Amino acid sequence: MLRLIGIVISIGLADSVNPSTVAPALYLASGPDARKTVSQFTVAVFLVYLLGGALIGLGPGQLVLSLVPKPDAATRHVLEVVAGGVLIAAGVLLWRYRGRLSHKPLPLANPDGRASWLLGAAITAVELPTAFPYFAAIAAIVGSGEGIAQQVILFVIFNVCFVLPLIGILATLWLAGEEAECRLARARGFLERHWPLLLAVVALIAGGITIALGATGAIRQVKRTLKKTIG
């Protein structure tokens, strides 16, 4: 379970460097009543992403598992390595096209006057079908063989990691005082210029960690099997 928590945290942190959610939060942070709007936006993103992932994992995911034999330890480790491979592939693509992607405009906050919580829910709902790191995490969670309660806890852990940058923006608004707007403006400028590079690096690191955790689990399982066979 601890190894699986490490995998979920690494993928969640990689997925958190997401301009589709961070950029609107930074724009909201520079507007009126920033603490309230960013709080609403963060809660909406967290709930929609959590419920969407949990419904996929505990609905269709459990249905698939019911149609096939329960995955053994070796299969679970393979799924973990595959999840890491998805992150590595995403990181390589982001690195390769970082120059082109950096010229794409980031999402604007509340462009049509919607409430901040509705904006967060809408952005996250649109983002969910193409959230490949999340699907990698879902595959690892569903294929883990853990009980439903443990899987729900893993989904919560993933989504807490996913909204950590938004929580960081909130913390800056509360703690930095008059300097908050200046600091967040610098962060927004950095994100606009370098988000593909930043996301690529985080994805590559998280993918490497995930593959390492899955591989070490597989090695331990092979050793146990050999020990039983020899013994």
CSV table of C-alpha atoms in Angstrom, one decimal:
chain,number,residue,atom,x,y,z
A,1,MET,CA,0.0,0.0,0.0
A,2,LEU,CA,2.8,2.4,0.8
A,3,ARG,CA,4.4,1.8,-2.6
A,4,LEU,CA,1.1,2.5,-4.2
A,5,ILE,CA,0.7,5.7,-2.3
A,6,GLY,CA,4.1,6.8,-3.5
A,7,ILE,CA,3.0,6.1,-7.1
A,8,VAL,CA,-0.2,8.0,-6.7
A,9,ILE,CA,1.6,11.0,-5.1
A,10,SER,CA,4.2,11.1,-7.9
A,11,ILE,CA,1.6,11.0,-10.7
A,12,GLY,CA,-0.7,13.5,-8.8
A,13,LEU,CA,2.2,16.0,-8.4
A,14,ALA,CA,3.1,15.6,-12.1
A,15,ASP,CA,-0.5,16.2,-13.1
A,16,SER,CA,-0.8,19.2,-10.8
A,17,VAL,CA,1.5,21.3,-13.0
A,18,ASN,CA,-1.5,21.9,-15.2
A,19,PRO,CA,-1.9,25.3,-17.0
A,20,SER,CA,-5.6,24.6,-17.5
A,21,THR,CA,-6.2,24.9,-13.8
A,22,VAL,CA,-3.2,26.9,-12.5
A,23,ALA,CA,-3.4,29.7,-15.0
A,24,PRO,CA,-7.1,30.6,-14.3
A,25,ALA,CA,-6.3,30.4,-10.5
A,26,LEU,CA,-3.5,32.9,-11.0
A,27,TYR,CA,-5.8,35.3,-13.0
A,28,LEU,CA,-8.5,35.0,-10.3
A,29,ALA,CA,-5.9,35.8,-7.7
A,30,SER,CA,-5.3,39.2,-9.3
A,31,GLY,CA,-9.0,40.0,-9.3
A,32,PRO,CA,-11.5,41.3,-6.8
A,33,ASP,CA,-12.3,39.2,-3.7
A,34,ALA,CA,-9.4,37.0,-4.7
A,35,ARG,CA,-9.3,34.7,-1.6
A,36,LYS,CA,-13.0,33.8,-2.0
A,37,THR,CA,-12.9,33.2,-5.8
A,38,VAL,CA,-9.7,31.1,-5.7
A,39,SER,CA,-11.1,29.1,-2.8
A,40,GLN,CA,-14.3,28.4,-4.7
A,41,PHE,CA,-12.3,27.5,-7.9
A,42,THR,CA,-10.0,25.2,-5.9
A,43,VAL,CA,-12.9,23.3,-4.2
A,44,ALA,CA,-14.7,22.9,-7.6
A,45,VAL,CA,-11.6,21.5,-9.3
A,46,PHE,CA,-10.9,19.1,-6.4
A,47,LEU,CA,-14.5,17.8,-6.2
A,48,VAL,CA,-15.1,17.4,-10.0
A,49,TYR,CA,-11.7,15.7,-10.6
A,50,LEU,CA,-12.2,13.4,-7.5
A,51,LEU,CA,-15.8,12.4,-8.4
A,52,GLY,CA,-14.9,11.9,-12.1
A,53,GLY,CA,-11.9,9.7,-11.4
A,54,ALA,CA,-13.7,7.8,-8.7
A,55,LEU,CA,-16.7,7.1,-10.9
A,56,ILE,CA,-14.4,5.8,-13.7
A,57,GLY,CA,-12.4,3.7,-11.3
A,58,LEU,CA,-15.2,2.4,-9.2
A,59,GLY,CA,-17.7,2.0,-12.0
A,60,PRO,CA,-16.3,0.8,-15.4
A,61,GLY,CA,-13.0,-0.1,-13.8
A,62,GLN,CA,-14.6,-2.5,-11.3
A,63,LEU,CA,-16.8,-3.9,-14.1
A,64,VAL,CA,-13.7,-4.7,-16.2
A,65,LEU,CA,-12.1,-6.4,-13.1
A,66,SER,CA,-15.2,-8.5,-12.6
A,67,LEU,CA,-14.9,-9.9,-16.1
A,68,VAL,CA,-11.3,-11.0,-15.8
A,69,PRO,CA,-9.4,-12.8,-13.1
A,70,LYS,CA,-8.2,-10.7,-10.2
A,71,PRO,CA,-4.7,-9.4,-11.1
A,72,ASP,CA,-1.9,-11.0,-9.3
A,73,ALA,CA,1.1,-9.1,-7.8
A,74,ALA,CA,3.1,-9.4,-11.0
A,75,THR,CA,0.3,-7.9,-13.1
A,76,ARG,CA,-0.1,-5.1,-10.6
A,77,HIS,CA,3.6,-4.2,-10.9
A,78,VAL,CA,3.3,-4.2,-14.7
A,79,LEU,CA,0.4,-1.8,-14.5
A,80,GLU,CA,2.5,0.5,-12.3
A,81,VAL,CA,5.4,0.4,-14.8
A,82,VAL,CA,3.0,1.1,-17.6
A,83,ALA,CA,1.6,4.1,-15.6
A,84,GLY,CA,5.2,5.4,-15.3
A,85,GLY,CA,5.7,4.8,-19.0
A,86,VAL,CA,2.7,7.0,-19.8
A,87,LEU,CA,4.2,9.8,-17.8
A,88,ILE,CA,7.6,9.4,-19.5
A,89,ALA,CA,5.9,9.5,-23.0
A,90,ALA,CA,3.9,12.6,-22.1
A,91,GLY,CA,7.1,14.3,-20.8
A,92,VAL,CA,9.0,13.5,-24.0
A,93,LEU,CA,6.3,14.9,-26.1
A,94,LEU,CA,6.1,18.1,-24.1
A,95,TRP,CA,9.8,18.4,-24.2
A,96,ARG,CA,9.9,17.9,-28.0
A,97,TYR,CA,7.2,20.5,-28.7
A,98,ARG,CA,7.9,22.9,-25.8
A,99,GLY,CA,8.8,25.8,-28.1
A,100,ARG,CA,5.5,25.5,-30.1
A,101,LEU,CA,3.4,25.0,-27.0
A,102,SER,CA,4.9,27.9,-25.1
A,103,HIS,CA,3.4,30.3,-27.7
A,104,LYS,CA,-0.2,29.0,-27.1
A,105,PRO,CA,-2.2,31.3,-24.9
A,106,LEU,CA,-3.1,30.0,-21.5
A,107,PRO,CA,-6.8,29.8,-20.4
A,108,LEU,CA,-8.2,33.1,-19.1
A,109,ALA,CA,-10.1,33.3,-15.8
A,110,ASN,CA,-13.8,33.8,-15.9
A,111,PRO,CA,-13.9,35.2,-19.5
A,112,ASP,CA,-17.7,35.2,-19.7
A,113,GLY,CA,-18.6,36.2,-16.2
A,114,ARG,CA,-19.2,32.8,-14.8
A,115,ALA,CA,-18.9,32.2,-11.0
A,116,SER,CA,-15.5,30.9,-10.0
A,117,TRP,CA,-16.8,27.6,-8.7
A,118,LEU,CA,-18.6,27.0,-12.0
A,119,LEU,CA,-15.5,28.0,-14.0
A,120,GLY,CA,-13.5,25.4,-12.0
A,121,ALA,CA,-16.1,22.7,-12.5
A,122,ALA,CA,-16.3,23.4,-16.3
A,123,ILE,CA,-12.6,23.5,-16.9
A,124,THR,CA,-12.1,20.3,-14.9
A,125,ALA,CA,-14.9,18.5,-16.6
A,126,VAL,CA,-13.5,19.4,-20.1
A,127,GLU,CA,-10.0,18.4,-18.9
A,128,LEU,CA,-10.9,15.0,-17.5
A,129,PRO,CA,-11.4,13.0,-20.8
A,130,THR,CA,-7.8,13.9,-21.9
A,131,ALA,CA,-6.1,13.7,-18.5
A,132,PHE,CA,-3.7,10.9,-19.4
A,133,PRO,CA,-1.7,11.0,-16.1
A,134,TYR,CA,-5.0,10.6,-14.2
A,135,PHE,CA,-5.9,7.6,-16.3
A,136,ALA,CA,-2.5,6.1,-15.5
A,137,ALA,CA,-3.2,6.6,-11.8
A,138,ILE,CA,-6.7,5.1,-12.2
A,139,ALA,CA,-5.2,2.0,-13.8
A,140,ALA,CA,-2.7,1.6,-11.0
A,141,ILE,CA,-5.4,2.1,-8.3
A,142,VAL,CA,-8.0,-0.2,-9.9
A,143,GLY,CA,-5.5,-2.9,-10.7
A,144,SER,CA,-4.0,-2.7,-7.2
A,145,GLY,CA,-6.3,-5.3,-5.7
A,146,GLU,CA,-7.0,-3.1,-2.8
A,147,GLY,CA,-10.5,-2.8,-1.3
A,148,ILE,CA,-13.0,-0.1,-2.3
A,149,ALA,CA,-12.3,2.0,0.8
A,150,GLN,CA,-8.5,1.9,0.2
A,151,GLN,CA,-9.1,2.9,-3.4
A,152,VAL,CA,-11.2,5.9,-2.4
A,153,ILE,CA,-8.5,7.0,-0.1
A,154,LEU,CA,-6.0,6.7,-2.9
A,155,PHE,CA,-8.2,8.9,-5.2
A,156,VAL,CA,-8.4,11.5,-2.4
A,157,ILE,CA,-4.6,11.5,-2.0
A,158,PHE,CA,-4.2,11.9,-5.8
A,159,ASN,CA,-6.6,14.9,-5.9
A,160,VAL,CA,-5.0,16.6,-2.9
A,161,CYS,CA,-1.7,16.4,-4.8
A,162,PHE,CA,-3.4,17.7,-7.9
A,163,VAL,CA,-4.7,20.9,-6.3
A,164,LEU,CA,-1.5,21.6,-4.3
A,165,PRO,CA,-0.5,24.5,-6.7
A,166,LEU,CA,-3.9,26.0,-6.2
A,167,ILE,CA,-3.5,25.6,-2.4
A,168,GLY,CA,-0.2,27.3,-2.7
A,169,ILE,CA,-1.8,30.2,-4.5
A,170,LEU,CA,-4.3,30.5,-1.7
A,171,ALA,CA,-1.6,30.4,0.9
A,172,THR,CA,0.2,33.2,-0.9
A,173,LEU,CA,-2.9,35.3,-0.8
A,174,TRP,CA,-3.4,34.7,2.9
A,175,LEU,CA,0.2,35.0,4.0
A,176,ALA,CA,2.0,37.4,1.6
A,177,GLY,CA,-0.2,40.4,2.3
A,178,GLU,CA,0.4,43.3,0.0
A,179,GLU,CA,3.2,41.4,-1.8
A,180,ALA,CA,0.8,38.6,-2.9
A,181,GLU,CA,-0.3,40.2,-6.1
A,182,CYS,CA,3.3,41.0,-7.2
A,183,ARG,CA,4.5,37.4,-6.4
A,184,LEU,CA,1.6,35.8,-8.2
A,185,ALA,CA,2.0,38.0,-11.2
A,186,ARG,CA,5.6,36.9,-11.5
A,187,ALA,CA,4.5,33.3,-11.1
A,188,ARG,CA,1.9,33.8,-13.9
A,189,GLY,CA,4.5,35.3,-16.2
A,190,PHE,CA,6.9,32.4,-15.5
A,191,LEU,CA,4.1,29.8,-16.2
A,192,GLU,CA,3.1,31.5,-19.4
A,193,ARG,CA,6.7,31.4,-20.7
A,194,HIS,CA,7.9,28.0,-19.4
A,195,TRP,CA,4.9,25.8,-18.6
A,196,PRO,CA,5.7,23.1,-21.3
A,197,LEU,CA,9.3,22.8,-20.0
A,198,LEU,CA,8.2,22.7,-16.4
A,199,LEU,CA,5.5,20.1,-17.0
A,200,ALA,CA,7.9,18.0,-19.1
A,201,VAL,CA,10.5,17.9,-16.4
A,202,VAL,CA,8.0,17.0,-13.7
A,203,ALA,CA,6.4,14.3,-15.8
A,204,LEU,CA,9.8,12.8,-16.6
A,205,ILE,CA,10.8,12.8,-12.9
A,206,ALA,CA,7.4,11.4,-11.8
A,207,GLY,CA,7.5,8.8,-14.5
A,208,GLY,CA,10.9,7.6,-13.5
A,209,ILE,CA,9.9,7.3,-9.8
A,210,THR,CA,6.7,5.4,-10.8
A,211,ILE,CA,8.6,3.0,-13.0
A,212,ALA,CA,11.3,2.5,-10.3
A,213,LEU,CA,8.6,1.7,-7.7
A,214,GLY,CA,6.8,-0.7,-10.0
A,215,ALA,CA,10.1,-2.4,-11.0
A,216,THR,CA,11.3,-2.8,-7.5
A,217,GLY,CA,8.0,-4.3,-6.5
A,218,ALA,CA,8.3,-6.8,-9.4
A,219,ILE,CA,11.9,-7.7,-8.4
A,220,ARG,CA,10.8,-8.4,-4.8
A,221,GLN,CA,7.9,-10.5,-6.1
A,222,VAL,CA,10.3,-12.5,-8.3
A,223,LYS,CA,12.6,-13.1,-5.4
A,224,ARG,CA,9.7,-14.3,-3.2
A,225,THR,CA,8.6,-16.7,-6.0
A,226,LEU,CA,12.1,-18.0,-6.4
A,227,LYS,CA,12.5,-18.5,-2.7
A,228,LYS,CA,9.3,-20.4,-2.4
A,229,THR,CA,10.3,-22.6,-5.5
A,230,ILE,CA,13.8,-23.3,-4.1
A,231,GLY,CA,12.5,-23.8,-0.6
